[in-house]
Structure formats: structure tokens, C-alpha cells
């Protein structure tokens, strides 16, 4: 729609410029023609120029057509709203919302209003800069008097917007701009009406939220009557008088000290109570322990008494058993000694029998050997040689003397034995 509007404006202005150019060109040619006529001796060969008044006038009149159409198109930007203002009847009812609208050209105009959220603030903004330019942060604080007559500096922020449905009322009844002519005085008057009902301490700490809510309700009510919707009222900061601030700080320190001492006293009382409970618990525990130990002793004594009833017969039985065991061991020893005597007697008899049998066997063996030696005398030499050494080799030779070496050896052995016996006798 904006393109059409600008196209129509361009077309209308172009037609006007064309009409002016045509008329200017014709006047220029007419001026040249008159100069030629006024020149002495000059020959006038040019045809007189006729001014095209009708053409220029027609173009000029036609140019108003697209211009009037363009002027009848009004585009309301996003975030804005407007109302029709007639030159004949004043502000017309109804709101023009964002978009294209048609109005009576040259008879109606559109007053635009910003319907987005706006901020009115006093004091230092959140970024640390002053709320308005060319004004110090100290002077921007809203000065109000408390109940004691002390002056407080309030840092206030009001978030609001214009009610689009009541823009005709705002245009027809309120001064412009509203954000400077209506909102600041209303906000200041409400705070200066509310705060004097409270003391400085109430405003600063005890009833701060109550004060804010009360002021917010009054501001919302008053501005709503003028078509302004209040969304939020914030009390960001409170600047106390220097003397009161020092006294309040000292008072707060004393209150903190008092609270600290109260807390410490409460803690001490709890510690005493805990110590008493621990002592009582220890006492009860000791009593319970003593009672338990006494019951244990009683049970032990009773158990021992009951056990003695069974222990005495058992002891008697053990003594009787020991006596019987001793008697049995004594009898066993007697039996063992008798058995040992009989065993030794049997062993002696067996040994005597063995000796008799051995002696008889030896006698028989010697008789046999004597008979053999009697029949073979040379066996004596063999036996002697075997007993002399186990490394000697024995040969049997006849007794006829042919093997003289053996006789010499045996003879030498006999001489050696005799000389050895003689040495022993000496």
C-alpha cells in the first residue's frame, strides 16, 4: 500500500512539474520572439508563440487526482495506533490499528500514538546512568516527605502503555505528549499522597511492600481514567536523609547485636537443657545397668544353687568311680605281675629247652665232624686256612708228600705258632 501511495504522489508531482515546464518553455519562446521584434532592422521570420495555458492547467488539475488519492491512504506502523482528526468535527471515534486505512484527503488527518510499553523512571537507571539526560541522578529522585517530616528520595519505575481503545479520548482531552504531561505528575502526586501516612522506618523496611502496593493501586486507578494501562509499579531504592541513615544504621547494628545475643542465649539454654538430658540419660542408664547386673548376680547365684543339687551326687559318683578305677588298676597290676612271672618262667623253660636242644645238636655235630676228621685229617688244614683269611685259596693235595710246597707252608705255620707262644710265655 505504501508503494501505491508513493507511486500516486510521484505521478501527481510529475504531472505538475510537466505543466510548469510546458508553461515555462512557452514563456521562454515568447520572450525570444519579442526580442526579435524589438531588434532594429531585424527580420521576423518566426511565428508568434501561443502559450499553452489550457494544457498546463489541465495537467495541473489532473495532478491533484493521484495526489488526493495518495493523501487519502494512511499507513499505521506496527506498534502504533491512530485516530482520525477532522478539520470540521474534531476527533472522530474509533481507533486505527496497524495497517493501511483510507481517510478524507485534506479534511481528515491521523494522529499516531505509540501503544508499546513505556517506562517512566526516577533516580539512577539499572545501568548506572541517570534516568533522563542533562539531569543529575540526585535531582531525579522523587522527593517525598514521611510522617516525621523527613524528606526521602525514591527511585521509582512505572511500566505502562496507552489503551488503544481510548486513543480518541486521549487525543480529544489530554495534553500531548502524554508521557511527559500526564504520567510524571500523576505518579509524583500519588507517592506524595501515600508516603506521608507512614514513618521513615515503615517505608524503608517494615511496610515497604504495603506502601508500594498502595501507591501502585492508586496510580493504576488514576491513569486508567485517562486511558493509560499501568502494568507494574516498582520501588527500586529509597534514599534516606544522611542523619537518619546514620542513626538507623546504628539502630540496626544494635538490633542485630540484640538478635545475636538472643540467639546465643537461646543456644546456651539449649546446651544446658541438652546437658541436663544427657545427665538424666546417664543416670537412668547407670540405674538400668546396676539393676541388670543385680539381676545377673541373682540369676548366677540361683543357677549355682541349682547346679549344686546336681553337682554333689555327681561328685560322689566321681569319687566312687575313682575308687573303683584305683581298685581295678591294683587288681590289674596283680594280674599283670602274675602274668609276667608266668611269662618269664615260660621264657626260662623255653630257653633251657633251646639250650638243651642246641647242646645236643652241637654234640651230634661235633661227633659227626670228629668222624669226618678222623676219616679225612686234611680237613683240619682247610679249616685253619679258611679261618686265617678269606682271601686264601684252598687246594686239596694228597698226603704222599709230592706237593712239598703245601707241607712247607703248613710246617712254617706250625713253627710260627710255636715261636709266638714262646714269646707270650716270656
PDB file of N, CA and C in Angstrom, residues 120 158 160 162 169-170 173-190 219 222-228 230:
ATOM      1  N   UNK A 120       8.464   4.961  32.777  1.00  0.00           N
ATOM      2  CA  UNK A 120       8.755   6.220  33.472  1.00  0.00           C
ATOM      3  C   UNK A 120       9.564   5.871  34.716  1.00  0.00           C
ATOM      4  N   UNK A 158       7.759   3.025  36.617  1.00  0.00           N
ATOM      5  CA  UNK A 158       6.379   2.707  36.264  1.00  0.00           C
ATOM      6  C   UNK A 158       6.358   2.227  34.820  1.00  0.00           C
ATOM      7  N   UNK A 160       4.013   1.222  31.738  1.00  0.00           N
ATOM      8  CA  UNK A 160       2.639   1.489  31.313  1.00  0.00           C
ATOM      9  C   UNK A 160       2.578   1.475  29.786  1.00  0.00           C
ATOM     10  N   UNK A 162      -0.402   2.972  26.482  1.00  0.00           N
ATOM     11  CA  UNK A 162      -1.660   3.646  26.166  1.00  0.00           C
ATOM     12  C   UNK A 162      -2.698   2.616  25.761  1.00  0.00           C
ATOM     13  N   UNK A 169     -10.269   9.467  23.146  1.00  0.00           N
ATOM     14  CA  UNK A 169     -10.389  10.272  24.366  1.00  0.00           C
ATOM     15  C   UNK A 169      -9.069  10.973  24.688  1.00  0.00           C
ATOM     16  N   UNK A 170      -7.944  10.274  24.561  1.00  0.00           N
ATOM     17  CA  UNK A 170      -6.643  10.881  24.836  1.00  0.00           C
ATOM     18  C   UNK A 170      -6.381  12.038  23.880  1.00  0.00           C
ATOM     19  N   UNK A 173      -8.865  15.017  24.818  1.00  0.00           N
ATOM     20  CA  UNK A 173      -8.975  15.599  26.142  1.00  0.00           C
ATOM     21  C   UNK A 173      -7.648  15.791  26.880  1.00  0.00           C
ATOM     22  N   UNK A 174      -6.621  15.095  26.497  1.00  0.00           N
ATOM     23  CA  UNK A 174      -5.385  15.149  27.261  1.00  0.00           C
ATOM     24  C   UNK A 174      -4.319  15.930  26.506  1.00  0.00           C
ATOM     25  N   UNK A 175      -3.455  16.597  27.266  1.00  0.00           N
ATOM     26  CA  UNK A 175      -2.359  17.313  26.612  1.00  0.00           C
ATOM     27  C   UNK A 175      -1.343  16.324  26.039  1.00  0.00           C
ATOM     28  N   UNK A 176      -0.645  16.737  24.993  1.00  0.00           N
ATOM     29  CA  UNK A 176       0.383  15.904  24.376  1.00  0.00           C
ATOM     30  C   UNK A 176       1.752  16.504  24.652  1.00  0.00           C
ATOM     31  N   UNK A 177       2.800  15.670  24.788  1.00  0.00           N
ATOM     32  CA  UNK A 177       2.747  14.198  24.840  1.00  0.00           C
ATOM     33  C   UNK A 177       2.332  13.715  26.229  1.00  0.00           C
ATOM     34  N   UNK A 178       1.617  12.614  26.247  1.00  0.00           N
ATOM     35  CA  UNK A 178       1.072  12.090  27.493  1.00  0.00           C
ATOM     36  C   UNK A 178       2.175  11.644  28.441  1.00  0.00           C
ATOM     37  N   UNK A 179       3.267  11.048  27.895  1.00  0.00           N
ATOM     38  CA  UNK A 179       4.334  10.520  28.741  1.00  0.00           C
ATOM     39  C   UNK A 179       5.076  11.614  29.495  1.00  0.00           C
ATOM     40  N   UNK A 180       4.897  12.846  29.101  1.00  0.00           N
ATOM     41  CA  UNK A 180       5.540  13.953  29.822  1.00  0.00           C
ATOM     42  C   UNK A 180       4.547  14.835  30.564  1.00  0.00           C
ATOM     43  N   UNK A 181       3.333  14.928  30.050  1.00  0.00           N
ATOM     44  CA  UNK A 181       2.363  15.837  30.634  1.00  0.00           C
ATOM     45  C   UNK A 181       1.429  15.177  31.646  1.00  0.00           C
ATOM     46  N   UNK A 182       1.226  13.891  31.571  1.00  0.00           N
ATOM     47  CA  UNK A 182       0.240  13.216  32.415  1.00  0.00           C
ATOM     48  C   UNK A 182       0.902  12.258  33.409  1.00  0.00           C
ATOM     49  N   UNK A 183       1.762  11.360  32.914  1.00  0.00           N
ATOM     50  CA  UNK A 183       2.298  10.294  33.762  1.00  0.00           C
ATOM     51  C   UNK A 183       3.172  10.821  34.896  1.00  0.00           C
ATOM     52  N   UNK A 184       4.199  11.645  34.649  1.00  0.00           N
ATOM     53  CA  UNK A 184       5.058  12.072  35.770  1.00  0.00           C
ATOM     54  C   UNK A 184       4.307  12.813  36.870  1.00  0.00           C
ATOM     55  N   UNK A 185       3.429  13.799  36.549  1.00  0.00           N
ATOM     56  CA  UNK A 185       2.724  14.468  37.654  1.00  0.00           C
ATOM     57  C   UNK A 185       1.814  13.532  38.448  1.00  0.00           C
ATOM     58  N   UNK A 186       1.141  12.617  37.741  1.00  0.00           N
ATOM     59  CA  UNK A 186       0.240  11.697  38.441  1.00  0.00           C
ATOM     60  C   UNK A 186       1.015  10.788  39.386  1.00  0.00           C
ATOM     61  N   UNK A 187       2.135  10.210  38.902  1.00  0.00           N
ATOM     62  CA  UNK A 187       2.939   9.318  39.735  1.00  0.00           C
ATOM     63  C   UNK A 187       3.492  10.065  40.943  1.00  0.00           C
ATOM     64  N   UNK A 188       4.012  11.256  40.730  1.00  0.00           N
ATOM     65  CA  UNK A 188       4.592  12.030  41.836  1.00  0.00           C
ATOM     66  C   UNK A 188       3.526  12.391  42.868  1.00  0.00           C
ATOM     67  N   UNK A 189       2.331  12.798  42.383  1.00  0.00           N
ATOM     68  CA  UNK A 189       1.286  13.193  43.333  1.00  0.00           C
ATOM     69  C   UNK A 189       0.821  12.006  44.175  1.00  0.00           C
ATOM     70  N   UNK A 190       0.734  10.823  43.573  1.00  0.00           N
ATOM     71  CA  UNK A 190       0.291   9.651  44.319  1.00  0.00           C
ATOM     72  C   UNK A 190       1.303   9.298  45.407  1.00  0.00           C
ATOM     73  N   UNK A 219      -2.070   4.716  41.490  1.00  0.00           N
ATOM     74  CA  UNK A 219      -1.559   5.143  40.177  1.00  0.00           C
ATOM     75  C   UNK A 219      -2.321   4.444  39.064  1.00  0.00           C
ATOM     76  N   UNK A 222      -5.878   6.036  38.783  1.00  0.00           N
ATOM     77  CA  UNK A 222      -5.915   7.389  38.215  1.00  0.00           C
ATOM     78  C   UNK A 222      -5.551   7.397  36.737  1.00  0.00           C
ATOM     79  N   UNK A 223      -4.522   6.673  36.353  1.00  0.00           N
ATOM     80  CA  UNK A 223      -4.123   6.681  34.951  1.00  0.00           C
ATOM     81  C   UNK A 223      -5.094   5.893  34.081  1.00  0.00           C
ATOM     82  N   UNK A 224      -5.792   4.894  34.665  1.00  0.00           N
ATOM     83  CA  UNK A 224      -6.778   4.156  33.882  1.00  0.00           C
ATOM     84  C   UNK A 224      -7.915   5.071  33.439  1.00  0.00           C
ATOM     85  N   UNK A 225      -8.260   6.066  34.250  1.00  0.00           N
ATOM     86  CA  UNK A 225      -9.304   7.016  33.859  1.00  0.00           C
ATOM     87  C   UNK A 225      -8.902   7.844  32.657  1.00  0.00           C
ATOM     88  N   UNK A 226      -7.608   7.982  32.420  1.00  0.00           N
ATOM     89  CA  UNK A 226      -7.104   8.753  31.268  1.00  0.00           C
ATOM     90  C   UNK A 226      -6.687   7.851  30.108  1.00  0.00           C
ATOM     91  N   UNK A 227      -7.069   6.577  30.160  1.00  0.00           N
ATOM     92  CA  UNK A 227      -6.755   5.692  29.052  1.00  0.00           C
ATOM     93  C   UNK A 227      -5.326   5.174  29.059  1.00  0.00           C
ATOM     94  N   UNK A 228      -4.733   5.110  30.240  1.00  0.00           N
ATOM     95  CA  UNK A 228      -3.365   4.614  30.363  1.00  0.00           C
ATOM     96  C   UNK A 228      -3.408   3.362  31.241  1.00  0.00           C
ATOM     97  N   UNK A 230      -1.555   0.736  33.433  1.00  0.00           N
ATOM     98  CA  UNK A 230      -0.333   0.559  34.224  1.00  0.00           C
ATOM     99  C   UNK A 230      -0.120  -0.943  34.438  1.00  0.00           C
TER     100      UNK A 230
END
